mmCIF file of C-alpha atoms in Angstrom:
data_model
loop_
_atom_site.group_PDB
_atom_site.id
_atom_site.type_symbol
_atom_site.label_atom_id
_atom_site.label_comp_id
_atom_site.label_asym_id
_atom_site.label_seq_id
_atom_site.Cartn_x
_atom_site.Cartn_y
_atom_site.Cartn_z
ATOM 1 C CA MET A 1 238.410 76.662 97.110
ATOM 2 C CA LYS A 2 235.714 77.636 94.675
ATOM 3 C CA ILE A 3 232.704 75.244 94.466
ATOM 4 C CA LEU A 4 229.890 75.588 92.068
ATOM 5 C CA SER A 5 226.478 74.262 93.006
ATOM 6 C CA VAL A 6 224.279 73.621 90.103
ATOM 7 C CA ASN A 7 220.306 72.608 89.447
ATOM 8 C CA ALA A 8 219.533 72.395 85.966
ATOM 9 C CA GLY A 9 215.980 72.410 84.630
ATOM 10 C CA SER A 10 214.912 71.780 81.048
ATOM 11 C CA SER A 11 215.038 75.627 80.379
ATOM 12 C CA SER A 12 216.817 76.986 83.558
ATOM 13 C CA LEU A 13 219.829 76.927 85.412
ATOM 14 C CA LYS A 14 220.286 77.642 88.886
ATOM 15 C CA PHE A 15 223.627 78.335 90.572
ATOM 16 C CA THR A 16 225.745 79.317 93.436
ATOM 17 C CA LEU A 17 229.245 79.907 93.833
ATOM 18 C CA PHE A 18 230.794 79.091 97.374
ATOM 19 C CA ASP A 19 234.361 79.976 98.655
ATOM 20 C CA MET A 20 234.956 76.549 100.544
ATOM 21 C CA PRO A 21 235.444 75.470 103.416
ATOM 22 C CA GLU A 22 234.568 79.032 104.650
ATOM 23 C CA GLU A 23 231.137 78.356 103.262
ATOM 24 C CA LYS A 24 231.074 82.080 101.890
ATOM 25 C CA GLU A 25 228.662 82.674 99.076
ATOM 26 C CA LEU A 26 230.037 84.651 96.410
ATOM 27 C CA ILE A 27 227.625 84.875 93.746
ATOM 28 C CA SER A 28 224.189 83.265 92.670
ATOM 29 C CA GLY A 29 221.485 83.361 90.189
ATOM 30 C CA VAL A 30 219.371 81.753 87.643
ATOM 31 C CA PHE A 31 219.134 81.581 83.861
ATOM 32 C CA GLU A 32 215.669 81.300 82.538
ATOM 33 C CA ARG A 33 213.861 80.308 79.295
ATOM 34 C CA ILE A 34 217.135 78.574 77.925
ATOM 35 C CA GLY A 35 216.401 77.717 74.385
ATOM 36 C CA ILE A 36 213.138 79.884 74.332
ATOM 37 C CA GLU A 37 212.272 83.257 73.135
ATOM 38 C CA ASN A 38 212.847 86.286 75.654
ATOM 39 C CA SER A 39 215.576 84.405 77.794
ATOM 40 C CA PHE A 40 217.222 86.292 80.755
ATOM 41 C CA TYR A 41 219.202 85.641 83.811
ATOM 42 C CA THR A 42 219.318 87.310 87.180
ATOM 43 C CA ILE A 43 222.441 87.144 89.536
ATOM 44 C CA LYS A 44 223.000 88.106 93.074
ATOM 45 C CA LEU A 45 225.952 89.841 93.746
ATOM 46 C CA ASN A 46 227.041 91.806 97.228
ATOM 47 C CA GLY A 47 223.253 91.920 98.190
ATOM 48 C CA GLU A 48 222.340 93.428 95.040
ATOM 49 C CA LYS A 49 219.989 91.798 92.325
ATOM 50 C CA ILE A 50 220.799 92.361 88.474
ATOM 51 C CA LYS A 51 218.528 91.165 85.746
ATOM 52 C CA LYS A 52 219.908 90.984 82.183
ATOM 53 C CA GLU A 53 218.151 90.005 78.930
ATOM 54 C CA THR A 54 220.201 88.035 76.632
ATOM 55 C CA GLU A 55 219.786 85.175 74.139
ATOM 56 C CA LEU A 56 220.258 81.554 75.640
ATOM 57 C CA LYS A 57 220.543 79.257 72.823
ATOM 58 C CA ASP A 58 221.397 76.212 75.261
ATOM 59 C CA HIS A 59 222.957 75.352 78.457
ATOM 60 C CA LYS A 60 226.400 75.584 77.442
ATOM 61 C CA ALA A 61 225.958 79.049 76.448
ATOM 62 C CA ALA A 62 224.335 79.753 80.211
ATOM 63 C CA PHE A 63 227.442 78.306 81.563
ATOM 64 C CA GLU A 64 229.702 80.383 79.329
ATOM 65 C CA LEU A 65 227.717 83.536 80.294
ATOM 66 C CA LEU A 66 228.367 82.704 83.867
ATOM 67 C CA VAL A 67 232.098 82.433 83.418
ATOM 68 C CA LYS A 68 232.254 86.110 81.841
ATOM 69 C CA GLU A 69 229.989 87.350 85.037
ATOM 70 C CA LEU A 70 232.405 85.645 87.215
ATOM 71 C CA ILE A 71 235.575 87.364 85.183
ATOM 72 C CA ASP A 72 234.108 90.738 84.903
ATOM 73 C CA ASN A 73 233.110 90.994 88.459
ATOM 74 C CA LYS A 74 236.570 89.610 89.619
ATOM 75 C CA ILE A 75 235.086 86.633 91.351
ATOM 76 C CA VAL A 76 237.641 84.604 89.331
ATOM 77 C CA ASP A 77 240.535 85.362 87.298
ATOM 78 C CA SER A 78 240.096 82.281 84.988
ATOM 79 C CA LEU A 79 237.604 79.561 84.974
ATOM 80 C CA ASP A 80 240.349 77.115 86.300
ATOM 81 C CA GLU A 81 239.677 78.494 89.773
ATOM 82 C CA ILE A 82 236.491 76.359 89.559
ATOM 83 C CA ALA A 83 237.663 73.396 91.546
ATOM 84 C CA GLY A 84 234.352 71.415 91.694
ATOM 85 C CA ILE A 85 230.759 71.434 90.498
ATOM 86 C CA GLY A 86 227.906 69.786 92.154
ATOM 87 C CA HIS A 87 224.872 68.823 90.257
ATOM 88 C CA ARG A 88 221.435 68.255 91.768
ATOM 89 C CA ILE A 89 219.935 65.277 90.657
ATOM 90 C CA VAL A 90 216.230 64.459 91.592
ATOM 91 C CA GLN A 91 216.252 60.781 91.166
ATOM 92 C CA GLY A 92 218.706 58.342 91.963
ATOM 93 C CA GLY A 93 216.752 55.328 92.442
ATOM 94 C CA SER A 94 218.359 52.718 94.696
ATOM 95 C CA TYR A 95 221.719 53.140 93.083
ATOM 96 C CA PHE A 96 222.806 55.767 95.195
ATOM 97 C CA ASP A 97 222.957 56.328 98.876
ATOM 98 C CA LYS A 98 225.565 59.256 98.928
ATOM 99 C CA THR A 99 226.994 61.809 96.470
ATOM 100 C CA VAL A 100 229.374 60.185 93.746
ATOM 101 C CA LEU A 101 231.776 61.761 91.034
ATOM 102 C CA ALA A 102 229.849 62.239 87.663
ATOM 103 C CA THR A 103 231.688 59.324 85.898
ATOM 104 C CA GLU A 104 230.230 58.154 82.517
ATOM 105 C CA ASP A 105 228.821 55.035 84.239
ATOM 106 C CA ASN A 106 227.281 57.135 87.024
ATOM 107 C CA ILE A 107 225.689 59.697 84.279
ATOM 108 C CA SER A 108 224.326 56.601 82.484
ATOM 109 C CA ILE A 109 222.397 55.204 85.510
ATOM 110 C CA VAL A 110 220.972 58.851 85.826
ATOM 111 C CA GLU A 111 219.822 58.808 82.233
ATOM 112 C CA LYS A 112 218.762 55.095 82.824
ATOM 113 C CA LEU A 113 216.354 56.418 85.778
ATOM 114 C CA SER A 114 214.805 59.142 83.221
ATOM 115 C CA SER A 115 211.541 57.189 83.394
ATOM 116 C CA LEU A 116 211.169 57.926 87.295
ATOM 117 C CA ALA A 117 211.875 61.576 86.845
ATOM 118 C CA PRO A 118 211.184 62.463 83.157
ATOM 119 C CA LEU A 119 210.744 66.148 83.843
ATOM 120 C CA HIS A 120 214.061 66.269 86.034
ATOM 121 C CA ASN A 121 216.944 63.935 85.175
ATOM 122 C CA PRO A 122 217.151 64.364 81.381
ATOM 123 C CA ALA A 123 217.505 67.932 82.023
ATOM 124 C CA ALA A 124 220.307 67.348 84.855
ATOM 125 C CA VAL A 125 222.349 65.350 82.259
ATOM 126 C CA VAL A 126 222.080 68.127 79.701
ATOM 127 C CA GLY A 127 223.411 70.602 82.674
ATOM 128 C CA ILE A 128 226.294 67.910 83.520
ATOM 129 C CA ARG A 129 227.327 67.687 79.819
ATOM 130 C CA ALA A 130 227.261 71.460 79.418
ATOM 131 C CA ALA A 131 229.437 72.143 82.566
ATOM 132 C CA GLN A 132 231.659 69.534 81.216
ATOM 133 C CA SER A 133 232.344 71.094 78.348
ATOM 134 C CA VAL A 134 232.894 74.574 79.676
ATOM 135 C CA PHE A 135 234.627 73.462 83.037
ATOM 136 C CA PRO A 136 236.811 70.570 81.741
ATOM 137 C CA ASN A 137 239.078 70.601 84.528
ATOM 138 C CA ALA A 138 236.861 70.872 87.439
ATOM 139 C CA THR A 139 235.567 67.971 89.439
ATOM 140 C CA GLN A 140 231.886 67.027 88.714
ATOM 141 C CA THR A 141 229.624 65.355 91.341
ATOM 142 C CA LEU A 142 226.228 64.177 91.474
ATOM 143 C CA VAL A 143 224.239 64.832 94.468
ATOM 144 C CA PHE A 144 221.043 62.976 94.797
ATOM 145 C CA ASP A 145 217.585 63.966 96.399
ATOM 146 C CA THR A 146 217.063 60.523 96.862
ATOM 147 C CA ALA A 147 220.196 59.476 98.515
ATOM 148 C CA PHE A 148 219.343 60.559 102.022
ATOM 149 C CA HIS A 149 216.206 58.116 102.236
ATOM 150 C CA GLN A 150 218.112 55.076 101.088
ATOM 151 C CA THR A 151 218.260 54.297 104.730
ATOM 152 C CA ILE A 152 214.650 53.684 105.153
ATOM 153 C CA GLU A 153 213.760 49.959 105.804
ATOM 154 C CA LYS A 154 212.337 47.579 103.253
ATOM 155 C CA ASP A 155 208.890 47.612 105.170
ATOM 156 C CA ARG A 156 208.497 51.150 104.876
ATOM 157 C CA PHE A 157 209.832 51.833 101.479
ATOM 158 C CA LEU A 158 207.695 48.942 99.562
ATOM 159 C CA TYR A 159 204.019 49.471 98.782
ATOM 160 C CA PRO A 160 201.643 46.752 99.373
ATOM 161 C CA VAL A 161 201.119 46.095 95.574
ATOM 162 C CA PRO A 162 202.021 42.950 93.745
ATOM 163 C CA TYR A 163 205.644 42.325 94.554
ATOM 164 C CA ASN A 164 206.662 42.083 90.981
ATOM 165 C CA TRP A 165 205.932 45.836 90.618
ATOM 166 C CA TYR A 166 209.113 46.454 92.830
ATOM 167 C CA THR A 167 211.461 43.941 91.366
ATOM 168 C CA ASP A 168 210.591 44.287 87.679
ATOM 169 C CA TYR A 169 209.414 47.997 87.655
ATOM 170 C CA GLN A 170 211.259 49.601 90.714
ATOM 171 C CA VAL A 171 208.016 50.669 92.249
ATOM 172 C CA ARG A 172 208.854 51.835 95.659
ATOM 173 C CA LYS A 173 209.166 54.724 97.827
ATOM 174 C CA TYR A 174 212.226 56.983 97.222
ATOM 175 C CA GLY A 175 211.333 60.329 98.568
ATOM 176 C CA ALA A 176 212.707 63.678 97.771
ATOM 177 C CA HIS A 177 214.044 66.755 99.514
ATOM 178 C CA GLY A 178 216.653 64.447 100.822
ATOM 179 C CA THR A 179 219.607 67.062 100.421
ATOM 180 C CA SER A 180 217.439 69.564 102.535
ATOM 181 C CA HIS A 181 216.632 67.213 105.333
ATOM 182 C CA ARG A 182 219.844 66.002 105.492
ATOM 183 C CA TYR A 183 221.128 69.680 106.173
ATOM 184 C CA VAL A 184 218.551 70.464 108.631
ATOM 185 C CA ALA A 185 219.722 67.306 110.654
ATOM 186 C CA LYS A 186 223.343 68.264 110.327
ATOM 187 C CA LYS A 187 222.653 71.672 111.274
ATOM 188 C CA LEU A 188 220.730 70.616 114.328
ATOM 189 C CA GLN A 189 223.504 68.179 115.405
ATOM 190 C CA GLU A 190 226.155 70.993 115.192
ATOM 191 C CA GLU A 191 224.190 73.469 116.777
ATOM 192 C CA LEU A 192 222.952 71.278 119.804
ATOM 193 C CA GLY A 193 226.192 69.196 120.220
ATOM 194 C CA ARG A 194 224.372 66.064 119.634
ATOM 195 C CA ASP A 195 224.586 63.293 117.093
ATOM 196 C CA ASP A 196 221.991 61.168 118.766
ATOM 197 C CA LEU A 197 218.958 63.492 118.101
ATOM 198 C CA ASN A 198 215.470 62.316 116.903
ATOM 199 C CA ILE A 199 214.086 64.729 114.525
ATOM 200 C CA ILE A 200 210.907 65.386 112.748
ATOM 201 C CA SER A 201 211.727 67.515 109.777
ATOM 202 C CA CYS A 202 209.068 69.641 107.965
ATOM 203 C CA HIS A 203 210.155 70.962 104.640
ATOM 204 C CA LEU A 204 207.151 73.285 103.856
ATOM 205 C CA GLY A 205 207.166 75.018 100.743
ATOM 206 C CA ASN A 206 205.391 74.977 97.299
ATOM 207 C CA GLY A 207 206.429 71.390 97.467
ATOM 208 C CA GLY A 208 206.626 69.733 101.028
ATOM 209 C CA SER A 209 207.641 66.646 102.674
ATOM 210 C CA ILE A 210 207.926 65.463 106.366
ATOM 211 C CA THR A 211 210.913 63.127 107.319
ATOM 212 C CA ALA A 212 211.695 61.144 110.412
ATOM 213 C CA ILE A 213 215.410 61.276 111.224
ATOM 214 C CA SER A 214 217.321 59.265 113.851
ATOM 215 C CA CYS A 215 220.888 60.028 114.632
ATOM 216 C CA GLY A 216 221.229 61.657 111.242
ATOM 217 C CA LYS A 217 219.648 58.835 109.177
ATOM 218 C CA CYS A 218 216.244 58.938 107.539
ATOM 219 C CA VAL A 219 213.659 56.535 108.952
ATOM 220 C CA ASP A 220 210.608 57.293 106.738
ATOM 221 C CA THR A 221 209.503 60.290 104.635
ATOM 222 C CA SER A 222 206.351 61.565 103.142
ATOM 223 C CA MET A 223 207.071 61.636 99.576
ATOM 224 C CA GLY A 224 206.992 58.422 97.868
ATOM 225 C CA PHE A 225 207.537 56.758 94.467
ATOM 226 C CA THR A 226 207.360 60.498 93.171
ATOM 227 C CA PRO A 227 207.279 63.847 94.903
ATOM 228 C CA HIS A 228 203.557 64.068 94.390
ATOM 229 C CA ALA A 229 202.736 61.664 97.409
ATOM 230 C CA GLY A 230 202.513 62.906 101.038
ATOM 231 C CA ILE A 231 201.154 66.134 102.434
ATOM 232 C CA MET A 232 199.085 68.778 100.380
ATOM 233 C CA MET A 233 201.361 71.159 98.489
ATOM 234 C CA GLY A 234 200.972 74.204 96.224
ATOM 235 C CA THR A 235 199.682 72.784 93.382
ATOM 236 C CA ARG A 236 199.776 68.897 94.189
ATOM 237 C CA SER A 237 197.109 67.047 96.057
ATOM 238 C CA GLY A 238 199.184 64.761 98.257
ATOM 239 C CA ASP A 239 198.061 61.407 99.169
ATOM 240 C CA ILE A 240 194.803 60.613 97.510
ATOM 241 C CA ASP A 241 192.400 57.447 96.926
ATOM 242 C CA VAL A 242 193.699 56.472 93.548
ATOM 243 C CA SER A 243 190.429 54.960 92.589
ATOM 244 C CA MET A 244 189.060 58.625 91.933
ATOM 245 C CA VAL A 245 191.653 58.550 88.930
ATOM 246 C CA PRO A 246 189.597 56.284 86.595
ATOM 247 C CA TYR A 247 186.340 57.621 87.905
ATOM 248 C CA VAL A 248 187.210 61.180 87.042
ATOM 249 C CA MET A 249 188.732 59.992 83.918
ATOM 250 C CA GLU A 250 185.423 58.453 82.511
ATOM 251 C CA LYS A 251 183.340 61.691 84.232
ATOM 252 C CA GLU A 252 185.409 64.334 82.296
ATOM 253 C CA GLY A 253 186.497 62.381 79.463
ATOM 254 C CA LYS A 254 190.327 62.851 80.020
ATOM 255 C CA SER A 255 193.345 60.544 79.814
ATOM 256 C CA ALA A 256 195.254 59.548 82.629
ATOM 257 C CA GLY A 257 197.902 61.907 81.658
ATOM 258 C CA GLU A 258 195.471 64.795 82.008
ATOM 259 C CA ILE A 259 194.364 63.738 85.366
ATOM 260 C CA MET A 260 197.974 63.349 86.602
ATOM 261 C CA ASN A 261 198.346 66.862 85.246
ATOM 262 C CA ASP A 262 195.282 68.112 87.519
ATOM 263 C CA LEU A 263 196.614 66.092 90.553
ATOM 264 C CA ASN A 264 200.337 67.754 90.028
ATOM 265 C CA LYS A 265 199.527 71.290 88.777
ATOM 266 C CA LYS A 266 195.907 72.148 89.680
ATOM 267 C CA SER A 267 195.281 70.746 93.141
ATOM 268 C CA GLY A 268 196.589 71.382 96.458
ATOM 269 C CA PHE A 269 196.222 75.342 97.691
ATOM 270 C CA LEU A 270 195.393 76.133 94.112
ATOM 271 C CA GLY A 271 192.709 73.585 93.543
ATOM 272 C CA ILE A 272 190.984 74.080 96.979
ATOM 273 C CA SER A 273 191.412 77.952 97.157
ATOM 274 C CA GLY A 274 190.684 78.591 93.499
ATOM 275 C CA LEU A 275 193.064 81.633 93.931
ATOM 276 C CA SER A 276 196.489 80.797 94.181
ATOM 277 C CA SER A 277 199.354 78.034 94.921
ATOM 278 C CA ASP A 278 201.089 80.761 97.144
ATOM 279 C CA SER A 279 200.895 80.297 101.005
ATOM 280 C CA ARG A 280 201.216 84.058 101.229
ATOM 281 C CA ASP A 281 198.216 84.652 98.889
ATOM 282 C CA ILE A 282 196.416 81.931 101.035
ATOM 283 C CA GLU A 283 197.239 83.951 104.362
ATOM 284 C CA ASP A 284 196.012 87.139 102.713
ATOM 285 C CA GLY A 285 192.807 85.312 101.695
ATOM 286 C CA ILE A 286 192.115 84.281 105.099
ATOM 287 C CA LYS A 287 192.519 87.691 106.691
ATOM 288 C CA GLU A 288 189.913 88.757 104.130
ATOM 289 C CA GLY A 289 187.728 86.014 105.370
ATOM 290 C CA ASN A 290 187.711 84.005 102.170
ATOM 291 C CA GLU A 291 186.324 80.569 103.021
ATOM 292 C CA ARG A 292 188.145 78.576 100.447
ATOM 293 C CA CYS A 293 191.287 79.943 101.595
ATOM 294 C CA ILE A 294 190.482 79.215 105.114
ATOM 295 C CA LEU A 295 189.601 75.693 104.146
ATOM 296 C CA ALA A 296 192.760 75.243 102.235
ATOM 297 C CA GLN A 297 194.781 76.053 105.352
ATOM 298 C CA LYS A 298 192.823 73.738 107.414
ATOM 299 C CA MET A 299 193.571 70.972 105.128
ATOM 300 C CA PHE A 300 197.227 71.844 104.785
ATOM 301 C CA VAL A 301 197.521 71.619 108.581
ATOM 302 C CA ASN A 302 195.850 68.450 108.916
ATOM 303 C CA SER A 303 197.952 66.858 106.296
ATOM 304 C CA VAL A 304 200.947 68.072 107.934
ATOM 305 C CA ILE A 305 200.046 66.952 111.436
ATOM 306 C CA LYS A 306 199.071 63.450 110.299
ATOM 307 C CA TYR A 307 202.574 62.774 109.310
ATOM 308 C CA ILE A 308 204.176 64.720 112.397
ATOM 309 C CA ALA A 309 201.934 62.554 114.592
ATOM 310 C CA GLN A 310 202.851 59.301 112.678
ATOM 311 C CA TYR A 311 206.561 59.658 112.835
ATOM 312 C CA TYR A 312 206.303 60.903 116.596
ATOM 313 C CA VAL A 313 204.865 57.204 117.303
ATOM 314 C CA LEU A 314 207.465 55.780 114.846
ATOM 315 C CA LEU A 315 210.507 57.243 116.460
ATOM 316 C CA GLY A 316 209.372 56.514 120.015
ATOM 317 C CA HIS A 317 210.486 59.743 121.160
ATOM 318 C CA VAL A 318 211.296 63.120 119.286
ATOM 319 C CA ASP A 319 213.872 65.517 120.610
ATOM 320 C CA VAL A 320 213.202 68.251 117.773
ATOM 321 C CA ILE A 321 210.545 69.293 115.344
ATOM 322 C CA ALA A 322 212.148 71.389 112.623
ATOM 323 C CA PHE A 323 210.428 73.639 110.022
ATOM 324 C CA THR A 324 212.336 74.751 106.966
ATOM 325 C CA ALA A 325 211.949 75.856 103.260
ATOM 326 C CA GLY A 326 209.475 78.889 102.301
ATOM 327 C CA ILE A 327 206.711 78.255 104.373
ATOM 328 C CA GLY A 328 208.332 76.686 107.303
ATOM 329 C CA GLU A 329 210.930 79.278 107.626
ATOM 330 C CA LYS A 330 208.788 82.248 107.152
ATOM 331 C CA SER A 331 205.021 81.666 107.769
ATOM 332 C CA ILE A 332 204.600 82.585 111.546
ATOM 333 C CA SER A 333 200.852 81.811 111.536
ATOM 334 C CA THR A 334 201.288 78.315 109.812
ATOM 335 C CA ARG A 335 203.798 77.377 111.998
ATOM 336 C CA SER A 336 201.543 78.275 115.029
ATOM 337 C CA ASP A 337 198.371 76.455 113.440
ATOM 338 C CA ILE A 338 200.378 73.136 113.345
ATOM 339 C CA ILE A 339 201.874 73.356 116.685
ATOM 340 C CA GLU A 340 198.502 74.099 118.201
ATOM 341 C CA ARG A 341 197.113 70.986 116.905
ATOM 342 C CA LEU A 342 199.827 68.879 118.344
ATOM 343 C CA ALA A 343 198.947 70.063 122.022
ATOM 344 C CA PRO A 344 197.882 66.561 123.191
ATOM 345 C CA LEU A 345 201.494 65.389 122.686
ATOM 346 C CA GLY A 346 202.460 68.273 124.953
ATOM 347 C CA ILE A 347 204.103 70.029 122.256
ATOM 348 C CA GLU A 348 203.853 73.972 122.584
ATOM 349 C CA ILE A 349 205.000 76.990 120.872
ATOM 350 C CA ASP A 350 206.320 80.394 122.340
ATOM 351 C CA PRO A 351 204.210 83.046 120.339
ATOM 352 C CA GLU A 352 206.968 85.592 121.168
ATOM 353 C CA GLU A 353 209.784 83.308 119.945
ATOM 354 C CA ASN A 354 207.814 82.424 116.912
ATOM 355 C CA ASN A 355 207.818 85.736 115.751
ATOM 356 C CA VAL A 356 210.611 85.198 113.418
ATOM 357 C CA ARG A 357 211.217 84.635 109.739
ATOM 358 C CA GLY A 358 214.377 82.950 107.948
ATOM 359 C CA LYS A 359 216.518 82.753 110.963
ATOM 360 C CA PHE A 360 217.919 79.576 113.017
ATOM 361 C CA LYS A 361 215.771 79.822 116.229
ATOM 362 C CA LYS A 362 214.113 77.953 118.879
ATOM 363 C CA ILE A 363 210.567 78.562 119.211
ATOM 364 C CA SER A 364 209.215 76.369 121.636
ATOM 365 C CA SER A 365 208.082 77.309 124.957
ATOM 366 C CA LYS A 366 209.780 76.221 127.879
ATOM 367 C CA LYS A 367 207.321 73.821 129.189
ATOM 368 C CA SER A 368 206.961 72.104 125.665
ATOM 369 C CA SER A 369 207.774 68.337 125.599
ATOM 370 C CA VAL A 370 209.610 68.419 122.307
ATOM 371 C CA ASP A 371 211.931 71.476 121.073
ATOM 372 C CA ILE A 372 210.818 73.278 118.000
ATOM 373 C CA TYR A 373 213.430 75.046 115.997
ATOM 374 C CA VAL A 374 213.130 77.089 112.624
ATOM 375 C CA VAL A 375 215.960 75.934 110.601
ATOM 376 C CA PRO A 376 216.753 77.828 107.085
ATOM 377 C CA THR A 377 217.810 75.076 104.509
ATOM 378 C CA ASN A 378 220.645 75.440 102.137
ATOM 379 C CA GLU A 379 220.629 72.716 99.706
ATOM 380 C CA GLU A 380 223.323 74.524 97.774
ATOM 381 C CA LEU A 381 225.817 74.381 100.457
ATOM 382 C CA MET A 382 225.153 70.860 101.096
ATOM 383 C CA ILE A 383 226.252 70.026 97.596
ATOM 384 C CA ALA A 384 229.086 72.226 97.633
ATOM 385 C CA GLU A 385 230.176 70.359 100.836
ATOM 386 C CA ASP A 386 229.815 67.045 99.530
ATOM 387 C CA THR A 387 231.697 68.071 96.434
ATOM 388 C CA LEU A 388 234.442 69.531 98.359
ATOM 389 C CA ASN A 389 234.653 66.121 100.243
ATOM 390 C CA LEU A 390 234.943 64.213 97.127
ATOM 391 C CA ILE A 391 237.729 66.556 95.776
ATOM 392 C CA LYS A 392 239.685 66.041 99.172
#
């Protein structure tokens, strides 16, 4: 059965087509600059990347072009072979704790939650509508980044602010990267043959979050009301003292929106290093003795170990620390820097085993008190799996 995983942005459309339940990836790619001049798309097929420039008027045009590519490359004979389409939705609020069908009622809730994710939810709805028009016979589903975190208890998802902020305006912790953390937990359970694992999942990329998981359920996560909270990231500051916002507004004559833009797009690795938001560039800067890159890396590691240590205590005992996403899967030095700081907990990495990128592997030493794994994430596969299960 062919299932399409979709992630629609305001001017982009990422996709991966799977043959399920074999979990075989048939084609993937991204349409970019939709509705903007110089639009193009890239597809990955049989290990080869192909880039094509074309006019992309809207998301529907992107889906129509996708159908043409699928037929031209003999992946399908007709669009009716696409049995299901799973849509990634950033914000599901407290309404959804699992993947659901894309009914009109559910889509209207996604639209209603746009104020909590103004850059993401409206774009997702555009993608859903476009997919429905091009693939009228496919089962459409909604897969929420926030759903996995709905098992967090109230004393951890609430903020110590006036209670009516929660009751009147839905101010609470929602988290993000839930589909990725859920995949990591599921993969470890399958590989280790245990469903009772206590896991600290470290999704470290340009965006990052740490999640405490017990028996497959989320106990707490570092991201909060928005994906801005938690650890330091590529361009996001992570946790800060909010009192600095009005202070800097006054000093620089900026609006709240301008300060939020600074905190979301000009902070983190980029803000501290002054060089780049990309961890690879930071590592290169460190090798060259760039002091601000060295500082940025130390601050990033500090923010990560703060949450790992906190969740170590919260869970009572930890079976696995998992590293996933771009930095987590590929940065040998960052994993080493983080685990080195956890030595007081008896956690230790094996330098030889740690010499790995993008592969599922145990990298802890034999005497480590906690097993450490690299677990490549696959949110697209998780979306396809959920969609397959709803079709069944």
